[in-house]
XYZ file of N, CA and C in Angstrom:
540
model
N 8.496 -10.106 6.252
C 8.418 -11.419 5.636
C 9.059 -11.446 4.267
N 9.260 -12.666 3.781
C 9.840 -12.872 2.453
C 11.202 -12.199 2.292
N 12.043 -12.314 3.312
C 13.393 -11.761 3.191
C 14.309 -12.711 2.437
N 13.847 -13.917 2.181
C 14.639 -14.933 1.491
C 15.233 -14.376 0.194
N 16.397 -14.808 -0.097
C 17.094 -14.481 -1.340
C 17.424 -12.999 -1.495
N 17.124 -12.189 -0.488
C 17.425 -10.758 -0.556
C 18.208 -10.318 0.692
N 19.333 -10.967 0.982
C 20.043 -10.655 2.220
C 20.515 -9.208 2.311
N 20.856 -8.579 1.188
C 21.301 -7.183 1.230
C 20.156 -6.254 1.634
N 18.981 -6.512 1.097
C 17.810 -5.707 1.450
C 17.428 -5.962 2.905
N 17.421 -7.223 3.327
C 17.103 -7.572 4.707
C 18.101 -6.912 5.666
N 19.366 -6.874 5.282
C 20.373 -6.208 6.115
C 20.022 -4.727 6.288
N 19.684 -4.049 5.198
C 19.356 -2.618 5.266
C 18.114 -2.379 6.127
N 17.085 -3.181 5.927
C 15.854 -3.024 6.705
C 16.124 -3.281 8.185
N 16.816 -4.368 8.486
C 17.074 -4.696 9.891
C 17.963 -3.635 10.547
N 18.927 -3.074 9.804
C 19.772 -2.015 10.359
C 18.958 -0.761 10.660
N 18.023 -0.426 9.776
C 17.171 0.753 10.019
C 16.323 0.548 11.266
N 15.766 -0.641 11.426
C 14.981 -0.927 12.636
C 15.889 -0.833 13.859
N 17.049 -1.456 13.775
C 18.003 -1.456 14.889
C 18.384 -0.023 15.300
N 18.645 0.822 14.313
C 19.091 2.188 14.589
C 17.948 3.121 14.985
N 16.777 2.954 14.397
C 15.684 3.914 14.579
C 14.632 3.514 15.597
N 14.651 2.280 16.066
C 13.651 1.809 17.032
C 14.330 1.192 18.249
N 15.112 1.964 18.994
C 15.868 1.394 20.116
C 14.991 0.865 21.252
N 13.739 1.296 21.323
C 12.860 0.847 22.397
C 11.896 -0.250 21.958
N 12.085 -0.781 20.777
C 11.200 -1.846 20.296
C 11.227 -3.028 21.255
N 10.042 -3.534 21.579
C 9.943 -4.680 22.481
C 10.148 -5.998 21.756
N 9.759 -6.056 20.492
C 9.860 -7.280 19.706
C 9.653 -6.941 18.237
N 9.990 -7.911 17.381
C 9.655 -7.823 15.965
C 8.868 -9.082 15.607
N 8.071 -8.973 14.580
C 7.249 -10.082 14.113
C 7.706 -10.455 12.715
N 7.916 -11.740 12.482
C 8.282 -12.225 11.160
C 7.107 -12.941 10.538
N 6.925 -12.741 9.239
C 5.797 -13.387 8.565
C 6.237 -14.445 7.553
N 7.358 -15.072 7.818
C 7.747 -16.255 7.056
C 8.636 -16.018 5.860
N 9.080 -17.137 5.306
C 10.000 -17.178 4.168
C 11.309 -16.460 4.498
N 11.988 -16.945 5.539
C 13.245 -16.360 5.983
C 14.394 -16.790 5.081
N 14.575 -18.098 4.810
C 15.519 -18.502 3.763
C 14.717 -18.957 2.541
N 15.402 -19.120 1.431
C 14.738 -19.638 0.232
C 14.350 -21.105 0.417
N 15.175 -21.844 1.170
C 14.909 -23.257 1.417
C 15.286 -23.582 2.859
N 14.269 -23.702 3.708
C 14.478 -23.938 5.133
C 15.132 -25.252 5.482
N 15.260 -26.149 4.512
C 15.959 -27.405 4.789
C 17.474 -27.249 4.626
N 17.912 -26.094 4.136
C 19.336 -25.815 3.934
C 19.841 -24.909 5.062
N 20.563 -25.491 6.011
C 21.028 -24.741 7.181
C 21.820 -23.490 6.789
N 22.685 -23.606 5.791
C 23.529 -22.472 5.393
C 22.693 -21.289 4.921
N 21.529 -21.538 4.329
C 20.678 -20.433 3.884
C 20.089 -19.659 5.068
N 19.787 -20.349 6.153
C 19.309 -19.648 7.350
C 20.353 -18.629 7.798
N 21.593 -19.076 7.837
C 22.680 -18.193 8.272
C 22.887 -17.061 7.273
N 23.070 -17.397 6.005
C 23.441 -16.412 4.997
C 22.308 -15.456 4.613
N 21.077 -15.955 4.569
C 19.974 -15.133 4.095
C 19.156 -14.478 5.204
N 19.242 -15.012 6.427
C 18.406 -14.462 7.479
C 19.187 -13.964 8.694
N 19.917 -14.847 9.375
C 20.549 -14.469 10.635
C 21.715 -13.496 10.473
N 22.652 -13.767 9.600
C 23.820 -12.879 9.454
C 23.442 -11.461 9.022
N 22.577 -11.293 8.026
C 22.227 -9.923 7.630
C 21.550 -9.101 8.735
N 20.878 -9.753 9.666
C 20.153 -9.041 10.726
C 20.802 -9.237 12.092
N 22.063 -9.565 12.112
C 22.777 -9.891 13.356
C 22.574 -8.843 14.446
N 22.755 -7.573 14.138
C 22.664 -6.525 15.160
C 21.262 -6.459 15.756
N 20.262 -6.477 14.921
C 18.875 -6.393 15.389
C 18.481 -7.624 16.193
N 18.747 -8.795 15.673
C 18.331 -10.039 16.328
C 19.079 -10.281 17.638
N 20.230 -9.667 17.812
C 20.971 -9.795 19.067
C 20.323 -8.960 20.176
N 19.523 -7.964 19.810
C 18.958 -7.029 20.771
C 17.453 -7.185 20.985
N 16.722 -7.574 19.951
C 15.261 -7.583 20.003
C 14.744 -8.993 19.731
N 13.859 -9.507 20.598
C 13.293 -10.834 20.315
C 12.399 -10.802 19.078
N 12.378 -11.902 18.372
C 11.551 -12.023 17.181
C 10.552 -13.140 17.376
N 9.308 -12.888 17.001
C 8.258 -13.901 17.030
C 7.932 -14.254 15.581
N 8.421 -15.400 15.106
C 8.238 -15.759 13.702
C 6.961 -16.560 13.441
N 6.401 -16.349 12.274
C 5.373 -17.262 11.774
C 5.999 -18.041 10.618
N 5.397 -19.148 10.303
C 5.953 -20.063 9.304
C 5.467 -19.689 7.914
N 6.408 -19.587 6.988
C 6.085 -19.414 5.576
C 6.254 -20.739 4.857
N 5.949 -20.758 3.596
C 6.089 -22.012 2.845
C 7.552 -22.352 2.562
N 8.440 -21.362 2.523
C 9.846 -21.652 2.232
C 10.604 -22.221 3.426
N 10.009 -22.190 4.606
C 10.668 -22.826 5.756
C 10.701 -24.338 5.596
N 9.860 -24.864 4.737
C 9.798 -26.306 4.457
C 9.407 -27.116 5.695
N 8.578 -26.511 6.560
C 8.134 -27.253 7.732
C 7.096 -28.300 7.350
N 6.399 -28.069 6.300
C 5.455 -29.051 5.764
C 4.960 -28.556 4.420
N 4.489 -29.483 3.652
C 3.883 -29.120 2.381
C 2.391 -28.938 2.608
N 1.822 -27.856 2.139
C 0.400 -27.663 2.336
C -0.425 -28.239 1.194
N 0.235 -28.914 0.262
C -0.487 -29.512 -0.863
C -1.394 -30.639 -0.375
N -0.887 -31.480 0.513
C -1.723 -32.526 1.096
C -1.767 -32.339 2.599
N -2.954 -32.296 3.131
C -3.141 -32.128 4.573
C -3.988 -33.295 5.052
N -3.557 -34.072 6.017
C -2.263 -33.960 6.690
C -1.137 -34.407 5.767
N 0.093 -34.017 6.099
C 1.213 -34.382 5.236
C 1.425 -35.896 5.184
N 1.876 -36.351 4.053
C 2.199 -37.768 3.906
C 3.555 -38.029 4.542
N 3.933 -39.294 4.669
C 5.227 -39.659 5.265
C 6.383 -39.030 4.487
N 6.222 -38.884 3.177
C 7.281 -38.291 2.356
C 7.416 -36.789 2.585
N 6.407 -36.190 3.209
C 6.411 -34.743 3.389
C 6.693 -34.339 4.833
N 7.282 -35.216 5.603
C 7.570 -34.899 7.001
C 8.555 -33.740 7.094
N 8.698 -33.213 8.283
C 9.529 -32.043 8.530
C 10.938 -32.216 7.969
N 11.364 -31.227 7.199
C 12.719 -31.191 6.658
C 13.430 -29.917 7.082
N 12.731 -29.055 7.795
C 13.207 -27.719 8.088
C 14.100 -27.657 9.318
N 14.892 -26.596 9.379
C 15.669 -26.279 10.573
C 14.918 -25.279 11.446
N 13.742 -24.863 11.032
C 12.952 -23.847 11.736
C 12.811 -24.160 13.220
N 12.393 -25.374 13.555
C 12.106 -25.706 14.949
C 13.367 -25.862 15.803
N 14.502 -26.080 15.179
C 15.738 -26.131 15.957
C 16.372 -24.744 16.103
N 15.979 -23.788 15.270
C 16.558 -22.450 15.319
C 15.740 -21.463 16.152
N 14.460 -21.760 16.360
C 13.601 -20.909 17.170
C 13.033 -21.725 18.325
N 12.998 -21.130 19.493
C 12.350 -21.758 20.639
C 11.097 -20.948 20.925
N 9.946 -21.551 20.656
C 8.679 -20.828 20.686
C 7.693 -21.480 21.649
N 6.719 -20.730 22.111
C 5.727 -21.301 23.028
C 4.742 -22.223 22.318
N 3.940 -22.894 23.105
C 2.888 -23.755 22.558
C 3.459 -24.861 21.693
N 2.762 -25.154 20.601
C 3.233 -26.215 19.717
C 4.237 -25.697 18.681
N 4.594 -24.436 18.751
C 5.562 -23.753 17.905
C 5.073 -23.496 16.485
N 3.997 -24.117 16.071
C 3.414 -23.815 14.755
C 2.531 -22.581 14.870
N 1.703 -22.541 15.920
C 0.875 -21.376 16.228
C 0.921 -21.179 17.729
N 0.898 -19.915 18.134
C 1.099 -19.634 19.557
C 0.649 -18.215 19.895
N 0.609 -17.937 21.179
C 0.194 -16.641 21.700
C 1.293 -16.075 22.604
N 1.495 -14.755 22.499
C 2.433 -14.047 23.355
C 1.726 -12.779 23.826
N 1.776 -12.495 25.129
C 1.205 -11.270 25.680
C 2.326 -10.337 26.118
N 2.265 -9.099 25.650
C 3.226 -8.048 25.988
C 2.445 -6.822 26.431
N 2.707 -6.315 27.582
C 2.120 -5.069 28.063
C 0.690 -4.877 27.568
N 0.480 -4.081 26.516
C -0.869 -3.802 26.004
C -1.218 -4.612 24.760
N -0.395 -5.573 24.403
C -0.569 -6.286 23.138
C -0.659 -7.793 23.353
N -1.625 -8.416 22.693
C -1.666 -9.866 22.559
C -1.295 -10.174 21.115
N -0.282 -11.001 20.958
C 0.191 -11.384 19.634
C -0.213 -12.828 19.380
N -0.944 -13.051 18.298
C -1.352 -14.399 17.891
C -0.616 -14.738 16.604
N 0.235 -15.741 16.667
C 0.981 -16.189 15.491
C 0.276 -17.418 14.935
N -0.027 -17.378 13.653
C -0.811 -18.421 12.988
C 0.044 -19.088 11.911
N -0.147 -20.373 11.714
C 0.546 -21.112 10.658
C -0.410 -21.267 9.479
N -0.259 -20.412 8.480
C -1.178 -20.448 7.333
C -0.898 -21.609 6.386
N 0.085 -22.440 6.700
C 0.340 -23.654 5.928
C -0.455 -24.835 6.475
N -1.079 -24.654 7.639
C -1.872 -25.710 8.277
C -3.355 -25.483 8.011
N -4.135 -26.542 8.194
C -5.585 -26.413 8.034
C -6.111 -25.345 8.976
N -6.978 -24.495 8.468
C -7.518 -23.399 9.267
C -9.030 -23.355 9.234
N -9.658 -24.487 9.010
C -11.121 -24.480 8.941
C -11.722 -25.077 10.202
N -13.021 -24.800 10.440
C -13.676 -25.318 11.649
C -13.456 -26.820 11.802
N -13.209 -27.203 13.051
C -12.976 -28.607 13.365
C -11.513 -28.987 13.417
N -10.639 -28.163 12.864
C -9.209 -28.436 12.910
C -8.591 -27.724 14.109
N -7.525 -28.311 14.631
C -6.922 -27.852 15.881
C -6.575 -26.370 15.883
N -5.936 -25.876 14.829
C -5.524 -24.479 14.817
C -6.729 -23.538 14.802
N -7.733 -23.858 14.015
C -8.935 -23.023 13.961
C -9.583 -22.937 15.335
N -9.724 -24.076 15.992
C -10.372 -24.097 17.309
C -9.530 -23.335 18.328
N -8.205 -23.451 18.240
C -7.314 -22.695 19.113
C -7.496 -21.194 18.884
N -7.488 -20.782 17.611
C -7.619 -19.366 17.282
C -8.972 -18.820 17.747
N -10.008 -19.569 17.512
C -11.335 -19.132 17.957
C -11.354 -18.937 19.471
N -10.762 -19.866 20.204
C -10.708 -19.753 21.671
C -9.879 -18.541 22.100
N -8.757 -18.298 21.412
C -7.925 -17.138 21.749
C -8.684 -15.829 21.534
N -9.433 -15.760 20.455
C -10.171 -14.535 20.152
C -11.362 -14.333 21.084
N -11.838 -15.396 21.700
C -12.928 -15.301 22.676
C -12.415 -15.056 24.092
N -11.160 -15.328 24.336
C -10.594 -15.241 25.688
C -10.189 -13.802 26.022
N -9.975 -13.521 27.311
C -9.474 -12.193 27.683
C -8.110 -11.963 27.038
N -7.954 -10.775 26.493
C -6.698 -10.421 25.825
C -6.284 -9.030 26.277
N -5.097 -8.643 25.883
C -4.617 -7.294 26.167
C -5.384 -6.302 25.293
N -5.082 -5.041 25.448
C -5.843 -3.984 24.788
C -5.836 -4.107 23.269
N -4.698 -4.462 22.698
C -4.584 -4.604 21.248
C -4.243 -6.051 20.925
N -4.835 -6.559 19.858
C -4.537 -7.915 19.402
C -3.987 -7.831 17.986
N -2.845 -8.455 17.783
C -2.221 -8.514 16.466
C -2.140 -9.979 16.065
N -2.603 -10.293 14.879
C -2.465 -11.638 14.333
C -1.478 -11.571 13.173
N -0.535 -12.496 13.148
C 0.471 -12.506 12.094
C 0.552 -13.895 11.483
N 0.649 -13.918 10.163
C 0.790 -15.169 9.428
C 1.325 -14.857 8.041
N 1.731 -15.872 7.320
C 2.434 -15.679 6.054
C 1.529 -15.335 4.879
N 0.484 -16.084 4.662
C -0.341 -15.928 3.463
C -1.456 -14.908 3.696
N -1.324 -13.738 3.109
C -2.301 -12.667 3.301
C -3.599 -12.971 2.552
N -4.733 -12.930 3.251
C -6.002 -13.226 2.589
C -6.446 -12.126 1.630
N -5.961 -10.924 1.827
C -6.310 -9.790 0.965
C -5.021 -9.241 0.370
N -4.859 -9.423 -0.930
C -3.654 -8.956 -1.596
C -3.964 -8.640 -3.052
N -3.284 -7.644 -3.576
C -3.415 -7.317 -4.992
C -2.225 -7.871 -5.772
N -1.322 -8.554 -5.074
C -0.141 -9.120 -5.709
C -0.462 -10.391 -6.482
N 0.571 -11.033 -7.013
C 0.358 -12.224 -7.848
C -0.294 -13.394 -7.105
N -0.147 -13.434 -5.778
C -0.780 -14.519 -5.029
C -2.261 -14.258 -4.786
N -2.751 -13.114 -5.195
C -4.146 -12.769 -4.993
C -5.071 -13.170 -6.137
N -4.559 -13.950 -7.080
C -5.408 -14.383 -8.208
C -6.623 -15.140 -7.695
N -7.731 -14.976 -8.407
C -8.991 -15.579 -7.969
C -9.617 -16.397 -9.094
N -10.432 -17.362 -8.677
C -11.244 -18.125 -9.625
C -12.379 -17.236 -10.106
N -13.102 -17.696 -11.111
C -14.229 -16.911 -11.637
C -15.275 -16.618 -10.573
N -15.423 -17.512 -9.586
C -16.416 -17.278 -8.531
C -15.910 -16.332 -7.444
N -14.680 -15.809 -7.590
C -14.134 -14.847 -6.644
C -13.311 -15.451 -5.530
N -13.264 -16.770 -5.427
C -12.476 -17.393 -4.363
C -11.005 -17.428 -4.763
N -10.112 -17.309 -3.776
C -8.677 -17.335 -4.065
C -8.241 -18.665 -4.687
N -7.291 -18.597 -5.599
C -6.780 -19.797 -6.264
C -5.845 -20.601 -5.372
N -5.081 -19.926 -4.524
C -4.082 -20.621 -3.710
C -4.710 -21.103 -2.403
N -4.442 -22.372 -2.090
C -5.062 -23.024 -0.939
C -4.897 -22.261 0.369
N -3.686 -21.832 0.783
C -3.560 -21.136 2.074
C -4.305 -19.806 2.100
N -4.300 -19.097 0.987
C -4.995 -17.817 0.930
C -6.500 -18.042 0.986
N -6.977 -19.073 0.319
C -8.401 -19.421 0.381
C -8.801 -19.766 1.818
N -7.949 -20.532 2.513
C -8.236 -20.906 3.900
C -8.333 -19.672 4.798
N -7.359 -18.768 4.684
C -7.397 -17.576 5.534
C -8.573 -16.679 5.167
N -8.874 -16.584 3.889
C -9.977 -15.726 3.411
C -11.332 -16.264 3.895
N -11.547 -17.567 3.738
C -12.855 -18.140 4.077
C -13.061 -18.386 5.569
N -12.017 -18.762 6.289
C -12.216 -19.212 7.674
C -11.614 -18.291 8.730
N -10.447 -17.707 8.467
C -9.810 -16.879 9.474
C -10.401 -15.466 9.492
N -10.593 -14.872 8.328
C -11.150 -13.523 8.274
C -12.491 -13.414 9.012
N -13.426 -14.358 8.856
C -14.669 -14.247 9.627
C -14.447 -14.311 11.151
N -13.419 -15.042 11.601
C -13.121 -15.048 13.028
C -12.672 -13.667 13.507
N -11.894 -13.003 12.687
C -11.432 -11.663 13.084
C -12.606 -10.709 13.178
């Protein structure tokens, strides 16, 4: 994740995966592929071109980051001014509603979550995730999403009461972590 604005680094990482993991079944992306997902040229220059060899051989299951510009998480639901501006949905063909989805591979169930969407009880994604975690799954379950609920980085700042300052991180910390 967060390969945006670092195409040279993304190229090196993707080349190492391409060269050293020839039997990889898939790769998982955790968002922020271009710096601005509403700019088509950035998708090409910052994400697809640097990883051309890898992406031509191995399928990728992406999750949405905030830089994809699929929606603003400041107001939920988004206002008319905040409607989709991203190229994300035209560049990836994904199962389900494409915001969050499930993929089963051999011994793995992969759950992709949109941490920019509401994730609390009563909201569609939360109820979907709860049902997925209760349903029969493969031997291993991997959940992937952009905003990490546990981080020591700058996005991990907390209020005095210990709750995360950033809305998506607070949502994953309070509602998604207990589901896991």
